[in-house]
Every structure is written in structure tokens, then in C-alpha cells.
Coordinates of C-alpha atoms in Angstrom, one line a residue:
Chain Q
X1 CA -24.1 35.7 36.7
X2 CA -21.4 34.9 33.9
X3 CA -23.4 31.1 33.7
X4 CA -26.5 33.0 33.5
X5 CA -25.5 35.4 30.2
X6 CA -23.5 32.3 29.1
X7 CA -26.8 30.3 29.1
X8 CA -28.3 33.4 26.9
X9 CA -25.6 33.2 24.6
X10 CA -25.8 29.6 23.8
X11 CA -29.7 30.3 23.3
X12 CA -30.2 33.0 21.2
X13 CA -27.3 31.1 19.1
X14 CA -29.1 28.0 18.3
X15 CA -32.6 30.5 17.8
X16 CA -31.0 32.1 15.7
X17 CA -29.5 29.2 13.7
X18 CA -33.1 27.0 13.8
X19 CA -34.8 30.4 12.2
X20 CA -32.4 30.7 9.4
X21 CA -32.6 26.8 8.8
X22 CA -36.3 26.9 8.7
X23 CA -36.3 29.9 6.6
X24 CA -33.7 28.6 4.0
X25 CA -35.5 25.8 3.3
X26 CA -38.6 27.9 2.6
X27 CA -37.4 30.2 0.5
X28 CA -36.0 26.7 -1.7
X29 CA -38.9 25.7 -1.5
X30 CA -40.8 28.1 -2.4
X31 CA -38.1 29.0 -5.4
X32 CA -39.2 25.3 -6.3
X33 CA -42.6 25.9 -6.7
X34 CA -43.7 24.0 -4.1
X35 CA -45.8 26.1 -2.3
X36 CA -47.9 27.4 -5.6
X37 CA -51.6 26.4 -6.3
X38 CA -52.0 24.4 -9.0
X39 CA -54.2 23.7 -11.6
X40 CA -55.5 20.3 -13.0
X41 CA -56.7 19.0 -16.0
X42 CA -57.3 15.7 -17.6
X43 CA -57.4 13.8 -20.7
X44 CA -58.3 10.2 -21.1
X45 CA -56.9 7.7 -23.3
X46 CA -57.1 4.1 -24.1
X47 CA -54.2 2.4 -22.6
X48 CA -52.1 3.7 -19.9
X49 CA -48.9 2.2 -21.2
X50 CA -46.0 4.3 -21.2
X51 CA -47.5 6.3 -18.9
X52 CA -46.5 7.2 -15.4
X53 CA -47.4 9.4 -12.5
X54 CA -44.6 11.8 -12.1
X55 CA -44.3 12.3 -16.2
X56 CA -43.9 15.6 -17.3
X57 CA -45.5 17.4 -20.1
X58 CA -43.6 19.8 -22.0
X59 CA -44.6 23.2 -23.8
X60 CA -41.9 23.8 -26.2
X61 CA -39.0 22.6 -24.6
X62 CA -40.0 23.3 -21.0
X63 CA -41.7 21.2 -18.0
X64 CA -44.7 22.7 -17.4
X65 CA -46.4 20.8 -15.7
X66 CA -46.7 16.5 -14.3
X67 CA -49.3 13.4 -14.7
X68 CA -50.6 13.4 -10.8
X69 CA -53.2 10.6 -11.0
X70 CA -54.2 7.7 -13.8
X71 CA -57.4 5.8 -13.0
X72 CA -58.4 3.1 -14.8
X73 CA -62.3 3.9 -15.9
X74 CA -65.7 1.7 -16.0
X75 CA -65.3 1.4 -19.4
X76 CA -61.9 0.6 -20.1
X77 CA -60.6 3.8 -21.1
X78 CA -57.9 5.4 -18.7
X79 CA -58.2 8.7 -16.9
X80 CA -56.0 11.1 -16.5
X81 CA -55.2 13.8 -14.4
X82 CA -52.1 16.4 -14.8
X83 CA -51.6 19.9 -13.2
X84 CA -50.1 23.3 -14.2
X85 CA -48.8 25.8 -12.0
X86 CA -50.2 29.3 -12.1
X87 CA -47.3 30.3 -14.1
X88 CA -47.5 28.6 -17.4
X89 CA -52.0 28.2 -16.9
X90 CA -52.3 30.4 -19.4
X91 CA -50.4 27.7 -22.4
X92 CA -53.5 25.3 -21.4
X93 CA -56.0 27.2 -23.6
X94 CA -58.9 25.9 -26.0
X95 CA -57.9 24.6 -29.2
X96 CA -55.0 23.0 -26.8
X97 CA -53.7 19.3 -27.9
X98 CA -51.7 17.2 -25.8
X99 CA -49.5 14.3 -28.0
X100 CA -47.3 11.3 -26.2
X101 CA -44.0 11.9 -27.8
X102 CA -41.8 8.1 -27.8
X103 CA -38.7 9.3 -28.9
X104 CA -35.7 6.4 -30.2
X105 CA -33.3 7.9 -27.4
X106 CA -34.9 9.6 -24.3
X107 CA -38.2 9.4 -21.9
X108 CA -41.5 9.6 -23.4
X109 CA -43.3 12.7 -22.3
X110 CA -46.6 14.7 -23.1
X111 CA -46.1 17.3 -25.4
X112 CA -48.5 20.3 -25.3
X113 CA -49.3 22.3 -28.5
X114 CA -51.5 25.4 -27.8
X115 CA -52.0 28.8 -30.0
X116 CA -51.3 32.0 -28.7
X117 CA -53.9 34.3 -27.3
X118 CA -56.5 31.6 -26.8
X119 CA -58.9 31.8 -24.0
X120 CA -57.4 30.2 -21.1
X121 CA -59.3 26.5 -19.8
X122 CA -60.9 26.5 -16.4
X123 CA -59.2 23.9 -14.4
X124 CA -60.4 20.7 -14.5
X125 CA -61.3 20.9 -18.4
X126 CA -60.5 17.7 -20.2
X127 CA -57.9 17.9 -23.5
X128 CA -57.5 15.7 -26.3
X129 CA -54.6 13.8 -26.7
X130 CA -52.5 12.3 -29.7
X131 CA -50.4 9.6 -30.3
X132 CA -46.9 10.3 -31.7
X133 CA -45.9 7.1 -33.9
X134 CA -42.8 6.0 -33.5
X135 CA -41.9 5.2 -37.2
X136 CA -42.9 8.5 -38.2
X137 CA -40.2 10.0 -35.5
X138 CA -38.2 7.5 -37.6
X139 CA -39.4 8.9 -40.6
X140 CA -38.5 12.6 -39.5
X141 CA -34.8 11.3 -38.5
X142 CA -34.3 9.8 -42.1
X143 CA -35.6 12.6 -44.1
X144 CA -32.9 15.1 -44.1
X145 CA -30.8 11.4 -45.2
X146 CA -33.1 10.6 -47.9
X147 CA -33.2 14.1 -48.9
X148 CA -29.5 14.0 -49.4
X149 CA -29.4 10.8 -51.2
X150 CA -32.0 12.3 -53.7
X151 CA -29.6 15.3 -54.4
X152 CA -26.7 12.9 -55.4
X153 CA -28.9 10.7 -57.4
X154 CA -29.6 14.5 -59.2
X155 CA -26.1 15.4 -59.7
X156 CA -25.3 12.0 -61.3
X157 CA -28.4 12.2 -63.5
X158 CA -26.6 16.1 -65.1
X159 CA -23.3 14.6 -65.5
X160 CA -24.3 11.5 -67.4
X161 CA -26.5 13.8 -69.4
X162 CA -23.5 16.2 -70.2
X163 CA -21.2 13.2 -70.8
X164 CA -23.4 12.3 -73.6
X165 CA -23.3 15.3 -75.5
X166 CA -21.5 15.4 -78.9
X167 CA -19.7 17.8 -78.3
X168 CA -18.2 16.8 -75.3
X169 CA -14.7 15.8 -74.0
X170 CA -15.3 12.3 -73.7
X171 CA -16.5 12.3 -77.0
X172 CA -14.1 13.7 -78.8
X173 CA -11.2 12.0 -77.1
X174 CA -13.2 8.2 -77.7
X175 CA -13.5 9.9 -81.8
X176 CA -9.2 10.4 -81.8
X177 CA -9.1 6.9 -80.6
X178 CA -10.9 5.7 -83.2
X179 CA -8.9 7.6 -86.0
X180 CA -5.4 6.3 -84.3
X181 CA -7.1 2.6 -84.3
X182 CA -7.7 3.0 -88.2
X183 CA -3.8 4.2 -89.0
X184 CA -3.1 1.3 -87.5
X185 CA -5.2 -1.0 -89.4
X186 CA -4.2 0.9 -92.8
X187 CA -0.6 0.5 -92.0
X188 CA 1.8 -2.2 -92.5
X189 CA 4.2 -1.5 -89.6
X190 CA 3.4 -0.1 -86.3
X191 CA 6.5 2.5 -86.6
X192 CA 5.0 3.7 -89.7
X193 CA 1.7 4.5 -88.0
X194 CA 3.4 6.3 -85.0
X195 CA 6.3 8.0 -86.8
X196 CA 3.8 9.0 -89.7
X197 CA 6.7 8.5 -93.1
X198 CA 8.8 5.2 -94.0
X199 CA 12.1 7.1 -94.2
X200 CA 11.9 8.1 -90.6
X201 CA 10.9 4.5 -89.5
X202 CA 14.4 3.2 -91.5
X203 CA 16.4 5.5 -89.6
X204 CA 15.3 4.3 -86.7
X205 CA 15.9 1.0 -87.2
X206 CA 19.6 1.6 -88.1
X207 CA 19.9 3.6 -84.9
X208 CA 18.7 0.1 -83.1
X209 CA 20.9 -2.3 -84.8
X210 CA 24.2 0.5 -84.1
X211 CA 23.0 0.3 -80.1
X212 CA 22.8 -3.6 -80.3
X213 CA 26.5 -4.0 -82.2
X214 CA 28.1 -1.4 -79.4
X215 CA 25.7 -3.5 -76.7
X216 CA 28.0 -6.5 -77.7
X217 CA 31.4 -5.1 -77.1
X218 CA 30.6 -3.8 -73.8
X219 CA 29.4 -7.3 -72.8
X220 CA 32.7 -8.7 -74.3
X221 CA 35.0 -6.0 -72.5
X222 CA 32.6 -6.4 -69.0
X223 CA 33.3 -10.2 -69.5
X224 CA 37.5 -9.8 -69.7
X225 CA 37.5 -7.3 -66.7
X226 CA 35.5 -10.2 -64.4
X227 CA 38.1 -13.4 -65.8
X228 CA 40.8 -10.7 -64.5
X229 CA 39.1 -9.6 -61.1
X230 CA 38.5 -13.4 -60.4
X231 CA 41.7 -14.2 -60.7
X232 CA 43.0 -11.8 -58.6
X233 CA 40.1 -12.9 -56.1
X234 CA 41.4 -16.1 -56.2
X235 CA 45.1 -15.4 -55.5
X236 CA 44.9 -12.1 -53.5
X237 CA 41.9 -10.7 -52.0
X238 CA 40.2 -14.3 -51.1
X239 CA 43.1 -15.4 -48.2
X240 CA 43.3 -11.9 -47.5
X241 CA 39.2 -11.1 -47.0
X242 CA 39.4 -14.7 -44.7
X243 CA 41.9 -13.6 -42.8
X244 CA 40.3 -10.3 -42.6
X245 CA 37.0 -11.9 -41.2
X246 CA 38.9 -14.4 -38.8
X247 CA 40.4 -11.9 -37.0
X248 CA 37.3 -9.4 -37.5
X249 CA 35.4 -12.3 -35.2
X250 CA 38.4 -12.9 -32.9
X251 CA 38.3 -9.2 -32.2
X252 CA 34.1 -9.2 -31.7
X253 CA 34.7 -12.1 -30.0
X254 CA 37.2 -10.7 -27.0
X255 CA 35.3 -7.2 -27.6
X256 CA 32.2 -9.3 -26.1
X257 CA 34.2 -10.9 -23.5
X258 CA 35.4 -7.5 -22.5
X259 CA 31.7 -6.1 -22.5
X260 CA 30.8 -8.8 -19.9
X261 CA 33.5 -8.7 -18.1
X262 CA 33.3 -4.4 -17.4
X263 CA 29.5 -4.7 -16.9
X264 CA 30.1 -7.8 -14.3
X265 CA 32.9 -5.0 -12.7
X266 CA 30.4 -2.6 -12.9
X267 CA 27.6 -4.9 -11.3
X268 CA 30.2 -6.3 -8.3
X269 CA 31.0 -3.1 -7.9
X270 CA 27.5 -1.3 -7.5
X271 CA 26.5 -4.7 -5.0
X272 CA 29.7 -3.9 -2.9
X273 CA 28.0 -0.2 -2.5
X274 CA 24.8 -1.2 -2.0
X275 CA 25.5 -3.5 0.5
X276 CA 27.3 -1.1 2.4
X277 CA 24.5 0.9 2.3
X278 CA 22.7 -2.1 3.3
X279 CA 24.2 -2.8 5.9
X280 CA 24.6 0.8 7.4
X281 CA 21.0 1.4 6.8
X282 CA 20.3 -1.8 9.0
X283 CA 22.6 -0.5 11.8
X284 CA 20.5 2.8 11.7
X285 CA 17.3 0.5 12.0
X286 CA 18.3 -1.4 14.9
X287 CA 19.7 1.5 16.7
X288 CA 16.2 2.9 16.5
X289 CA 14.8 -0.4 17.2
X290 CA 16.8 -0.1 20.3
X291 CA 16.1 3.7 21.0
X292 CA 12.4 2.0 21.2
X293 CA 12.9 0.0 23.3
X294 CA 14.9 1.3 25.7
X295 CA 11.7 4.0 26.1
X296 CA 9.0 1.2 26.2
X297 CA 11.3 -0.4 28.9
X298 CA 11.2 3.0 30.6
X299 CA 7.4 3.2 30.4
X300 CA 6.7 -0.2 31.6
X301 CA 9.0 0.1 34.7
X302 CA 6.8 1.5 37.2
X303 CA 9.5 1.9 40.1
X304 CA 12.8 3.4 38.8
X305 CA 15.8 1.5 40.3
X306 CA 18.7 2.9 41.3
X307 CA 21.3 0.1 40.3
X308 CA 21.1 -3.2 38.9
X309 CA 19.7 -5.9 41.2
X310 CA 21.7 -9.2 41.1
X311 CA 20.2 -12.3 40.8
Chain H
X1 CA -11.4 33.7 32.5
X2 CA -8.7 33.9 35.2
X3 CA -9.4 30.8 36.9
X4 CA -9.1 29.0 33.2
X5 CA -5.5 30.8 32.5
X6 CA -4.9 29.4 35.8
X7 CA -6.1 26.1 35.2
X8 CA -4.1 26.0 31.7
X9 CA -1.1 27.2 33.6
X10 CA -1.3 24.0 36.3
X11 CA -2.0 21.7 33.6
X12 CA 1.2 22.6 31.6
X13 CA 3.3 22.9 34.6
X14 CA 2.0 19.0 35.1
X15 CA 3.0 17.6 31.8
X16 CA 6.1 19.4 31.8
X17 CA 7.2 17.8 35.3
X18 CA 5.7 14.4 33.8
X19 CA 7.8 14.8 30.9
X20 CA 11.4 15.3 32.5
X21 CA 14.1 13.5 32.2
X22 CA 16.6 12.5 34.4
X23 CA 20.4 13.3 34.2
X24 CA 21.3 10.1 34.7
X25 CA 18.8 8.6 32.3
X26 CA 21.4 6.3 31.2
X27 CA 21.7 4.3 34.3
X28 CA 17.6 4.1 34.0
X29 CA 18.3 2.8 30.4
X30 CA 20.9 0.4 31.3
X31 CA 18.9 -1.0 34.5
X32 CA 15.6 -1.6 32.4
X33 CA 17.9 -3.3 29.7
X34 CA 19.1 -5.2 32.2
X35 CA 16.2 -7.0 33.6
X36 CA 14.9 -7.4 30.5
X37 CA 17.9 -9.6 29.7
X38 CA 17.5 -11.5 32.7
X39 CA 13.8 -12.7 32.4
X40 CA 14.5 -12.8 28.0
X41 CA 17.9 -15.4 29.0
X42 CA 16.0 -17.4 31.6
X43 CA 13.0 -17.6 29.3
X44 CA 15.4 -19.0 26.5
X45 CA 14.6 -15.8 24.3
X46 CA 18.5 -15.8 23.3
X47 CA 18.3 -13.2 20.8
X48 CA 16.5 -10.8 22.7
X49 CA 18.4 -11.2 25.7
X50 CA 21.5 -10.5 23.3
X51 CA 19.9 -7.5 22.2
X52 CA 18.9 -6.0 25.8
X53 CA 22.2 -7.5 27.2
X54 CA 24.2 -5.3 24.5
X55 CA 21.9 -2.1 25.2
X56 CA 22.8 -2.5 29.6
X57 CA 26.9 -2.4 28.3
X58 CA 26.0 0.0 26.1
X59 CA 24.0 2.8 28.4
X60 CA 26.4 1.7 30.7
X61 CA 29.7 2.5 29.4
X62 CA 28.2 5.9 29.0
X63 CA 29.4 6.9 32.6
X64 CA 33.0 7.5 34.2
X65 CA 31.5 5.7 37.1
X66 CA 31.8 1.3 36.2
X67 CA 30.1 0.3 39.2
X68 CA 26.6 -0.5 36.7
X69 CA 28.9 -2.0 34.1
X70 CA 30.3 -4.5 36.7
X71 CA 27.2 -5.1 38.3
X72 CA 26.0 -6.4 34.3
X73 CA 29.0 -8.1 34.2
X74 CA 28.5 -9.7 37.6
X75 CA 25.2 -10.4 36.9
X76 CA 25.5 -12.0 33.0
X77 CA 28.2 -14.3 35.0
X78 CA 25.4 -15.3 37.9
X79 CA 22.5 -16.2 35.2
X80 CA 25.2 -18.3 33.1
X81 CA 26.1 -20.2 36.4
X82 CA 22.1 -20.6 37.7
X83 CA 21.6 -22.8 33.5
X84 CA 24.8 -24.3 34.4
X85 CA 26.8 -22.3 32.4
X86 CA 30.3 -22.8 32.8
X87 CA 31.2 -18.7 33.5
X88 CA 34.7 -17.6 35.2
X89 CA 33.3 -13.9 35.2
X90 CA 36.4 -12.6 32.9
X91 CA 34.5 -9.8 32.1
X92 CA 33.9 -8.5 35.6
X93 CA 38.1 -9.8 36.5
X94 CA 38.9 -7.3 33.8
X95 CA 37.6 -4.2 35.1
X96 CA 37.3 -5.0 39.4
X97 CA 40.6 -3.1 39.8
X98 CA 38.5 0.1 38.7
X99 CA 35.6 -0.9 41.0
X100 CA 35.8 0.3 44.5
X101 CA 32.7 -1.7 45.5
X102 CA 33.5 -3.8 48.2
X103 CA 30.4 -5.7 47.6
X104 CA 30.7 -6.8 44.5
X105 CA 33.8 -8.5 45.1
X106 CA 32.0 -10.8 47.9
X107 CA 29.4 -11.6 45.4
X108 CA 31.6 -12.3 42.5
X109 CA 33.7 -14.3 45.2
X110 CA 30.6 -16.4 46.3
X111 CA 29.1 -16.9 42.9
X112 CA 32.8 -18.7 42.1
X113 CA 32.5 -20.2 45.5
X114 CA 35.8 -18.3 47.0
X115 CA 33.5 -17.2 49.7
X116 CA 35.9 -15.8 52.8
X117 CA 35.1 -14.9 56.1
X118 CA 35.1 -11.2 55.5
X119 CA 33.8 -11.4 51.9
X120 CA 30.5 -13.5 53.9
X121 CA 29.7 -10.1 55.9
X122 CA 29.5 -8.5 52.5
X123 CA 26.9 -10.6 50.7
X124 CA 23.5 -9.6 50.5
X125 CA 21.2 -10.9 53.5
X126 CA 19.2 -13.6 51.6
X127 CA 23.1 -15.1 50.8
X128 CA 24.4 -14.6 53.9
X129 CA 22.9 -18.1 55.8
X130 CA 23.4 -19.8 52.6
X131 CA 27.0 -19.3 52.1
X132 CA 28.0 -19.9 55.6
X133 CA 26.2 -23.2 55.7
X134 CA 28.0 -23.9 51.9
X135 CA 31.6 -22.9 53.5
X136 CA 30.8 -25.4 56.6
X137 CA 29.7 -27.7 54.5
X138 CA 26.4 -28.2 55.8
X139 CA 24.5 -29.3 52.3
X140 CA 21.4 -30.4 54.2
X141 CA 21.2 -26.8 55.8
X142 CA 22.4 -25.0 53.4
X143 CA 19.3 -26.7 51.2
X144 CA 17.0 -26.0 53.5
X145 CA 18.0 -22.4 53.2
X146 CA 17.7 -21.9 50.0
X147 CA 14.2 -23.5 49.2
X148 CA 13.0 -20.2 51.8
X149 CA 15.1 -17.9 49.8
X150 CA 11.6 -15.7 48.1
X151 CA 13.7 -14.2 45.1
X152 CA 13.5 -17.0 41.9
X153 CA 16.5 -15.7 40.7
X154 CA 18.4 -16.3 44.0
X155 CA 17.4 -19.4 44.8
X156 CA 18.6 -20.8 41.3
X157 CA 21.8 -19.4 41.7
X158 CA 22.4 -21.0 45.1
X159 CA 21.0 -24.5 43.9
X160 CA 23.5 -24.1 40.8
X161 CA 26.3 -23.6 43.3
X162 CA 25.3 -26.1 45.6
X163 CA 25.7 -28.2 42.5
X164 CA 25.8 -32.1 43.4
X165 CA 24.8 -31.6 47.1
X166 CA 21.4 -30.2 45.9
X167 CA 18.8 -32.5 46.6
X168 CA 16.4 -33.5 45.3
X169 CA 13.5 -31.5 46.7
X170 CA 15.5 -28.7 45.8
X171 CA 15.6 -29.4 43.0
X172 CA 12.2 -30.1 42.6
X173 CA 11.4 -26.7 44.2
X174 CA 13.4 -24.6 42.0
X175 CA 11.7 -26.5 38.4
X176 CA 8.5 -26.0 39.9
X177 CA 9.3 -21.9 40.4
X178 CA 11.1 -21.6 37.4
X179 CA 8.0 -23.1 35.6
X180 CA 5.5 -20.6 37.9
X181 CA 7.5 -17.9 36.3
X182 CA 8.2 -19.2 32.4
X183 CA 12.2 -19.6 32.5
X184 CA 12.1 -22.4 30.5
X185 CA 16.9 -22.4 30.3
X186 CA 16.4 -23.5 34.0
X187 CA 13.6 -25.6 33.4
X188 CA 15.3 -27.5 31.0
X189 CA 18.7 -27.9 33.1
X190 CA 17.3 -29.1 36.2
X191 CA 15.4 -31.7 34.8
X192 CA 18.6 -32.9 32.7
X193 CA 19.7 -32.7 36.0
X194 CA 17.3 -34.6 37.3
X195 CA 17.0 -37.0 34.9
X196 CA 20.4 -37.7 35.0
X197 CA 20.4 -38.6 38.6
X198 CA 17.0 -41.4 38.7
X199 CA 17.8 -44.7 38.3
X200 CA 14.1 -45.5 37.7
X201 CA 13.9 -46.1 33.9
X202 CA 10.1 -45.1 33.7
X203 CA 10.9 -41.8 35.5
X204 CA 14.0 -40.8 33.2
X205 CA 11.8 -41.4 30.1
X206 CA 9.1 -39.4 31.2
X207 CA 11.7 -36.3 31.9
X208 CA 13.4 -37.0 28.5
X209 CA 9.9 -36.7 26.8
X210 CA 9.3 -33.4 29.2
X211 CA 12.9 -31.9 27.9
X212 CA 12.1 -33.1 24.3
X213 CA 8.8 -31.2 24.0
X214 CA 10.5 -28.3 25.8
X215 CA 13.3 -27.8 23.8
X216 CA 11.3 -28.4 20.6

């Protein structure tokens, strides 16, 4: 009896759990579209390069709609057929132009324009389709560049125009050039022409020629200070800066030794610990080892003896 | 749902039965160390056999009782005797005052070939002809005896006593079973043995070239 409701239980579980699969993946479905009529249309062209089944055509940014079949025709031209659901019909309406759009980055794709609040098509209405080219999708990516370019080429044109102004600061600062130029072509010393009066350039002269005497003296007292300091260099502070830097290297010399000699401490030290550690961590290991072994030995002995058997 | 609580119940009650452990685990430990010893030292796995012979003293000093220590000790001294080994059984002398096992002092008594009248009675059965025929000096006996004896292990340590007087067939018995069973330490002994003992040139090259490749 308890089988039987078991047995129910277990049924009505995986029912239950089919149904809701099955219904799940109708609802997608349908959410996708799937299950909505659609409507199809063609347009015919001359080559079907860069087209594809599967491609989509947009309306203003959205898929709309998807090329289902291309045929190749009796005359040459290619036939093609692309469908709308019911939902976005209304955007194939007269007046309605498709246009293959190449962009430089991306997948080609239709393009539909329409106006609003044209009559809708009836399905299976053929449309007319245009070619995008792809140097004038070049074009349109360079213009706002070239449009830039022709601003600066503006500004430079107003500045150049300004500059050449009479009355303008370069002007007038190339006409003071030109008067300081002619002072100094009227006269006869340069001083003259910058101090502006010949009593004024004498005095300055004399100031240089009292600079240059007291010049000389300081080179002549600079000159008896270093015959002095060499001679003391000579007697006193040369054996004394040798012996300094002998025994400044002696020292650097046994401060090395020492160095090495604390970090080789240091090092036989730190191996004498480690290998203790070594050496107790491989005591630990063996004892487990043997732990092991003594319970493998315990599994693979079937009969458990009571005492050592002698040979 | 009471027969499944029930069911659980018997199932746990199983593994924990299968899962007990025995108070004298140790002597469990020690014996299984122990025979691995023997078949690793006759087999020429020395390291091993060091290693399992260590872990048998060592389970086996874990008990007030020495009777499983000396038997180890009796028994390291029997294997060493069997390769030809020379083995006074020191270890065993040093601790038999502690031991009240009669037996073991018969066997330790034979395997040194001290074999009394009294100690004889004491020796285990498959011994018993052996040594009686080895005290009456009856070698051709005492060889028949010991190519019957079943136990490998046995029969190697009597042909090891028997020493000189084991002839050849013997000897030819006990390199056949140690080869059967993989001890290569005997193996390799009896046929220096035997090598040792033909006069036939041809033959004693042939055994060298055997003990070459086996001690390779």
C-alpha cells in the first residue's frame, strides 16, 4: 500500500516537472517571438554580395525584421525575400526605402527608412533598395575633422590679419627696435647709446678700471695664502692625510672581514637549526611512514596470530 | 520507516564491530612487523627488513610481558643462521632470565646446536626428528628429514645447521624452494655453497655466473 502511494508520488513528481519544462520553454519562446505570424516582403537587387540569409534589417536602431530567402533570378538580378513580425508591420509602409549600410567597423545590415503615418504594405509588396557607399560613410566620419580643421585655418586667418595692423603690438615694438638700431648707428660708443650722456659713460669706465686694480690684489694675496697652505701640505697634513687613509683602509679592511665572518656565524648557525629541524621533521615522517605501515600490515593479514611464528 | 531505522541501526552496529580494536593491538603490530621482516631479509630487501625489524622491537617492548620480544630476538638469530650468518643470539642471552618460556630455550638451544635430551621434548614437532637424528649423528637421516619438512623457512634453518653434512640434494632442494618462493639471501648462499663444493670446473662457472647476475 505504502509502494502503491510511493509509486503516485514519484509520478505526479515527474508530471509535474515535464509540464513546467514544456511550459517554460513556451513561454521563451513565445517571449522570443517565435510563435508570431509573420510578414514578408521582397526587394531585388543586382548582386547578392554581402548579403546573407539570417541578416537583419534595422529601423532606427532596432532589428525588425531578417533576409529569409535570396534566389538568384532568370535574368540575373537577385531576389529577395525578408519578413516582419506583426509588431513592427506597420514601419513597412509606401514611400518605404530599404539601403545596405557597409559600415568601416561592424556587420553590414539593411537599413529601413519609412515616414510616419503611411499606409501600411500588404505582405508580399516588393521595396526599393539603395546602396550605401562606403567612401561616403568615410566621408561622414571625416567631416566633423575637416570641419575642425577649417575652423583653425579661420582663427589663423584673424590673427594674421590683426597682427598686421598699424597699430598693433607687434608693430610698435618692431618701430622701437628700429629707433634703438639708429642710436646706435649715430653714436660713437655703445655705452653712449645705452647710458644716453658721455659723462655718465666716463664714470663708468673709472668704476671698471677701480674693480680691475682691487681684482689684482686679491689674486696676489689668494696666490701667498696657497705658497703657505702648500707648504704646510707638504710638511704636515700630507704624512698625516696618508696615514689617515692607511689606516682608514686597514680598518674597512678588518670591518669587511668582520662582516663575513658574523654573516658566515649567522649562516652556520641558522644550518645547525635547520638541520635540526631537518632532521626531527624526518623522524616525524618515518614514524608516520611506520604508523602506515604497521595498519597496511594489519589489513593484509587475513588470520590474526597470536605470537610470532619461528622459522 | 521502522524497518529502515532498524536496518540503519544493524548497519552501524556492523561497522562499529568491524572497526574495533584490540587491546593488545600491539602484539598484532609486532607479529605483522615480524613476518614482514622475515620474507623482506630472505628476499635481500635489507632496508625494509631493518625498518619492519625495528617496528616488531618496537610494538614489542610496549608490553611488561617479553615473551614476543624474545621470540623476535630468537627469530632475527634463526634467519641470520639459515644465510649463514654467523649469530650467537646475544640479544635473546640478554633478556632469557626474564623469559619463563620453556620453549624458547629448546629452540634457542637447537638453533646453536646445544640440543639436550629434555630441551629435544620441547622443540616444535617438525624439529623434533630432525634434531634427534642431528644429536645421533645420523646426517643421512637427519637429511632425509628435513627435505619433508613443508615450512621453507624450517627447512633452511635445519640445512644451515646441518652445515657440512648437508648433501647435496639438500641442498638442491632448499635453492630450488627458496627460488619457488623469491628469497634470493638463501638463494645466493647455497649456491656459494654449492659452488664451493664441485670440483667440475664447467659446473662452478655456471654457479658463479648464476650468483653474479643475482647479486647484481
Amino acid at each position: 500500500m505504502q509502494y502503491e502511494k510511493m509509486k503516485f508520488a514519484v509520478g505526479l513528481f515527474v508530471s509535474i516537472l515535464i509540464l513546467t519544462i514544456f511550459a517554460s520553454l513556451y513561454l521563451l519562446l513565445d517571449e522570443k517571438g517565435t510563435f508570431d505570424k509573420r510578414y514578408s516582403y521582397h526587394f531585388s537587387t543586382d548582386s547578392a554580395e554581402t548579403f546573407n540569409v539570417g541578416m537583419p534589417l534595422k529601423f532606427s536602431g532596432f532589428n525588425i525584421g531578417v533576409i529569409d530567402n535570396i534566389a538568384l533570378k532568370d535574368d540575373g538580378s537577385v531576389f529577395m525575400t525578408f519578413s516582419v513580425t506583426s509588431k513592427y508591420r506597420k514601419w513597412i509602409a509606401e514611400d518605404s526605402v530599404l539601403m545596405i549600410k557597409k559600415p568601416l567597423i561592424g556587420s553590414p545590415h539593411i537599413e529601413l527608412y519609412s515616414a510616419k503615418g503611411n499606409k501600411t504594405l500588404k505582405e508580399g509588396s516588393q521595396l526599393v533598395i539603395l546602396k550605401s557607399d562606403d567612401i561616403n560613410d568615410m566621408i561622414s566620419k571625416f567631416e566633423p575633422a575637416v570641419n575642425r580643421l577649417i575652423n583653425i585655418v579661420n582663427s589663423i586667418d584673424i590673427i594674421t590679419s590683426k597682427m598686421s595692423k598699424d597699430d598693433s603690438n607687434l608693430n610698435k615694438t618692431m618701430q622701437n627696435i628700429e629707433k634703438f638700431s639708429g642710436n646706435l648707428a649715430v653714436s660713437n660708443s655703445l655705452l653712449t647709446s645705452v647710458t644716453g650722456d658721455d659723462a655718465s659713460t666716463k664714470n663708468l669706465i673709472k668704476t671698471i678700471n677701480s674693480t680691475t686694480k682691487i681684482v689684482g690684489e686679491v689674486d696676489k694675496i689668494s696666490k701667498d695664502i696657497s705658497a703657505i697652505t702648500a707648504k704646510l701640505d707638504a710638511n704636515i697634513v700630507t704624512p698625516a692625510s696618508v696615514s689617515a687613509q692607511e689606516l682608514e683602509k686597514i680598518l674597512k679592511d678588518v670591518k669587511q672581514k668582520l662582516d663575513t665572518l658574523d654573516s658566515t656565524v649567522k649562516t652556520v648557525g641558522s644550518y645547525d637549526k635547520d638541520l635540526v629541524e631537518l632532521k626531527e621533521q624526518i623522524s616525524v615522517g618515518l614514524i608516520k611512514s611506520n604508523q602506515i605501515m604497521d595498519r597496511v600490515d594489519g589489513i593484509l593479514q587475513n588470520k590474526k596470530k597470536s605470537e610470532i611464528k619461528l622459522p | 520507516m521502522k524497518k529502515l531505522f532498524l536496518y540503519l541501526v544493524v548497519l552501524f552496529l556492523f561497522f562499529a564491530c568491524s572497526f574495533d580494536t584490540p587491546p593488545n593491538e600491539w602484539q598484532f603490530k609486532s607479529i605483522n612487523a615480524f613476518d614482514s621482516y622475515q620474507k623482506n631479509f630472505l628476499s635481500s630487501n635489507d632496508t625494509l627488513a631493518k625498518n619492519d625489524l625495528s617496528r616488531a622491537i618496537k610494538h614489542a617492548k610496549s608490553s611488561d610481558d617479553l615473551t614476543t620480544l624474545a621470540r623476535i630476538y630468537l627469530g632475527e638469530c634463526a634467519l641470520n643462521i639459515s644465510v649463514g650468518i654467523s649469530d650467537k643470539c646475544e640479544n635473546y642471552e640478554k633478556i632469557s632470565s626474564l623469559i619463563k618460556d620453556e620453549t624458547l630455550n629448546s629452540y634457542f638451544l637447537f638453533i646453536n646446536k646445544q640440543s639436550s635430551d629434555d630441551s629435544l621434548k620441547l622443540l616444535p614437532k617438525q624439529y623434533k626428528n630432525f634434531s634427534r637424528y642431528l644429536k645421533e649423528q645420523d646426517y643421512k637421516k637427519a637429511n632425509e628429514t628435513l627435505r619433508e619438512i613443508k615450512e621453507a623457512t624450517s627447512m633452511f634453518l635445519c640445512t644451515a645447521i646441518l652445515e657440512d653434512s648437508a648433501d647435496d640434494e639438500s641442498i638442491d632442494k632448499v635453492i630450488s624452494t627458496a627460488s619457488l618462493y623469491g628469497y634470493k639471501k638463501v638463494v645466493i648462499y647455497w649456491l656459494n655453497i654449492k659452488k664451493n663444493r664441485t670440483f667440475d670446473s664447467i659446473q662452478k662457472e655456471k654457479i658463479a655466473r648464476k650468483i653474479s647476475i643475482l647479486g647484481s
